[in-house]
Amino acid sequence: MNEEPNAGRAGADAPTTGRAGAEVLTMGRAGVDLYPLQTGVPLDEVETFGRYLGGSPTNVAVAAARLGRTAAVITRTGEDPFGAFVRRALRGYGVDDRHVAAVQGLPTPLTFCEIRPPEDFPLFFYRLPKAPDLEIRPDELDLDAIAGAPLFWATLTGLSQEPSRQAHFAAWRSRGRRPYTVLDLDYRPMFWADPRQAAEQARRAVGHATVVVGNVDEAEVATGVREPRRAGEALLAAGVELAIVKRGSAGVLAMTARECVEVPAVPVEVVNGLGAGDAFGGALCHGLLSGWPLERTVRFANAAGAIVAGRLACAPAMPTAGEIDALLTSRDAEEAAHA
């Protein structure tokens, strides 16, 4: 089994980073991704796997850190070797792990996938009897850190069970809907006993967010509307300041009360599409905190996602700003040549 190549070099006893407060603070899932090193092979026939840091909000923090932002994650792991790996990997990527704790009696989650490019990447989550990241409790939160973070990122998955649900709403209340409070809709049907409950919690959560990000399916869960522009309008009507709907090969739609931007997809030879949304998220954080115009922010995030879709893993695949800028420059040159 191959271990994640670019993480964990700080060593098991490396200290937590000494940051006063992160620019990007995320909250929610963390675990270990075990991805096949054979492409197009059924999971029952795979012989070797790569071990990588996983969990969408955790990967978003890694992506933001790769772009030079100070980042931290609020999560829980098992009190086991995989939990130790998660913390070591976070430190290796420069992500503050001071808000990460172990939960006794619950194993660190594992996620397997099959690699079937260009669009089929079935996931198999091992989060039983319960994922530790759903054991985050309201009284454990550093509400001052949450309220003071320039950007706070959380996902719908964190609302699928208690006490994590209460903890998320406590975190949002502490912020009072200040910018940037980002909700990643991140809807995973297998985490919910009833899809109607997911829709109900999504609508509640939207009421606390200033930015909402999701694909077409996820936007429909939150709004009941599938058409991207109408879904974006519904999110804005609920008080969201920026609504982003990712449309796959049709590109990305981003809307505010004053502006509507549509950015086409970036062509890429897909290796594994699973980390693209997290790369998009980390790059979106960077653009928002940089104060960039909306179109530049979305183009940058879209290019980051395309780069990771062309790579195997998630966390170690997150691009640097230089890589993203190089891809955008190349795309601009190609478009100019065909104009």
PDB file of N, CA, C and O in Angstrom, residues 1 31-32 34 51 77-78 80-87 108-110:
ATOM      1  N   MET A   1       0.852  -1.195   0.000  1.00  0.00           N
ATOM      2  CA  MET A   1       0.000   0.000   0.000  1.00  0.00           C
ATOM      3  C   MET A   1       0.881   1.236   0.000  1.00  0.00           C
ATOM      4  O   MET A   1       1.813   1.351   0.791  1.00  0.00           O
ATOM      5  N   GLY A  31     -11.099  11.873   7.409  1.00  0.00           N
ATOM      6  CA  GLY A  31     -10.867  10.440   7.419  1.00  0.00           C
ATOM      7  C   GLY A  31      -9.729  10.093   6.493  1.00  0.00           C
ATOM      8  O   GLY A  31      -8.884  10.927   6.167  1.00  0.00           O
ATOM      9  N   VAL A  32      -9.717   8.852   6.075  1.00  0.00           N
ATOM     10  CA  VAL A  32      -8.656   8.338   5.218  1.00  0.00           C
ATOM     11  C   VAL A  32      -9.275   7.828   3.926  1.00  0.00           C
ATOM     12  O   VAL A  32     -10.233   7.050   3.951  1.00  0.00           O
ATOM     13  N   LEU A  34      -8.727   5.571   0.637  1.00  0.00           N
ATOM     14  CA  LEU A  34      -7.930   4.479   0.094  1.00  0.00           C
ATOM     15  C   LEU A  34      -8.318   4.301  -1.365  1.00  0.00           C
ATOM     16  O   LEU A  34      -9.382   3.752  -1.669  1.00  0.00           O
ATOM     17  N   ARG A  51      -2.873   5.626   0.187  1.00  0.00           N
ATOM     18  CA  ARG A  51      -3.539   6.146   1.391  1.00  0.00           C
ATOM     19  C   ARG A  51      -3.396   7.664   1.417  1.00  0.00           C
ATOM     20  O   ARG A  51      -2.297   8.199   1.330  1.00  0.00           O
ATOM     21  N   THR A  77     -11.586  12.437  15.013  1.00  0.00           N
ATOM     22  CA  THR A  77     -11.123  11.174  14.441  1.00  0.00           C
ATOM     23  C   THR A  77     -11.326  10.079  15.487  1.00  0.00           C
ATOM     24  O   THR A  77     -11.725  10.349  16.621  1.00  0.00           O
ATOM     25  N   GLY A  78     -11.020   8.860  15.092  1.00  0.00           N
ATOM     26  CA  GLY A  78     -10.949   7.801  16.065  1.00  0.00           C
ATOM     27  C   GLY A  78      -9.639   7.892  16.839  1.00  0.00           C
ATOM     28  O   GLY A  78      -8.692   8.552  16.414  1.00  0.00           O
ATOM     29  N   ASP A  80      -7.082   5.983  17.084  1.00  0.00           N
ATOM     30  CA  ASP A  80      -6.479   4.832  16.437  1.00  0.00           C
ATOM     31  C   ASP A  80      -5.363   5.301  15.505  1.00  0.00           C
ATOM     32  O   ASP A  80      -5.173   6.516  15.322  1.00  0.00           O
ATOM     33  N   PRO A  81      -4.624   4.387  14.879  1.00  0.00           N
ATOM     34  CA  PRO A  81      -3.525   4.797  14.004  1.00  0.00           C
ATOM     35  C   PRO A  81      -3.964   5.659  12.820  1.00  0.00           C
ATOM     36  O   PRO A  81      -3.231   6.562  12.399  1.00  0.00           O
ATOM     37  N   PHE A  82      -5.155   5.402  12.287  1.00  0.00           N
ATOM     38  CA  PHE A  82      -5.618   6.234  11.180  1.00  0.00           C
ATOM     39  C   PHE A  82      -5.912   7.656  11.652  1.00  0.00           C
ATOM     40  O   PHE A  82      -5.728   8.618  10.912  1.00  0.00           O
ATOM     41  N   GLY A  83      -6.394   7.801  12.883  1.00  0.00           N
ATOM     42  CA  GLY A  83      -6.594   9.140  13.426  1.00  0.00           C
ATOM     43  C   GLY A  83      -5.273   9.873  13.575  1.00  0.00           C
ATOM     44  O   GLY A  83      -5.177  11.078  13.292  1.00  0.00           O
ATOM     45  N   ALA A  84      -4.242   9.160  14.019  1.00  0.00           N
ATOM     46  CA  ALA A  84      -2.917   9.764  14.112  1.00  0.00           C
ATOM     47  C   ALA A  84      -2.421  10.184  12.733  1.00  0.00           C
ATOM     48  O   ALA A  84      -1.794  11.245  12.571  1.00  0.00           O
ATOM     49  N   PHE A  85      -2.704   9.378  11.730  1.00  0.00           N
ATOM     50  CA  PHE A  85      -2.317   9.730  10.356  1.00  0.00           C
ATOM     51  C   PHE A  85      -3.006  11.013   9.904  1.00  0.00           C
ATOM     52  O   PHE A  85      -2.379  11.883   9.273  1.00  0.00           O
ATOM     53  N   VAL A  86      -4.303  11.159  10.212  1.00  0.00           N
ATOM     54  CA  VAL A  86      -5.031  12.360   9.808  1.00  0.00           C
ATOM     55  C   VAL A  86      -4.360  13.609  10.382  1.00  0.00           C
ATOM     56  O   VAL A  86      -4.103  14.584   9.665  1.00  0.00           O
ATOM     57  N   ARG A  87      -4.038  13.580  11.649  1.00  0.00           N
ATOM     58  CA  ARG A  87      -3.439  14.752  12.279  1.00  0.00           C
ATOM     59  C   ARG A  87      -2.043  15.015  11.731  1.00  0.00           C
ATOM     60  O   ARG A  87      -1.663  16.164  11.491  1.00  0.00           O
ATOM     61  N   THR A 108     -11.706   5.803  13.000  1.00  0.00           N
ATOM     62  CA  THR A 108     -11.545   6.825  11.968  1.00  0.00           C
ATOM     63  C   THR A 108     -12.158   6.315  10.664  1.00  0.00           C
ATOM     64  O   THR A 108     -11.899   5.178  10.259  1.00  0.00           O
ATOM     65  N   PRO A 109     -12.978   7.115   9.984  1.00  0.00           N
ATOM     66  CA  PRO A 109     -13.638   6.643   8.762  1.00  0.00           C
ATOM     67  C   PRO A 109     -12.653   6.342   7.635  1.00  0.00           C
ATOM     68  O   PRO A 109     -11.623   7.013   7.487  1.00  0.00           O
ATOM     69  N   LEU A 110     -13.006   5.345   6.844  1.00  0.00           N
ATOM     70  CA  LEU A 110     -12.273   5.000   5.624  1.00  0.00           C
ATOM     71  C   LEU A 110     -13.206   5.152   4.437  1.00  0.00           C
ATOM     72  O   LEU A 110     -14.407   4.876   4.535  1.00  0.00           O
TER      73      LEU A 110
END
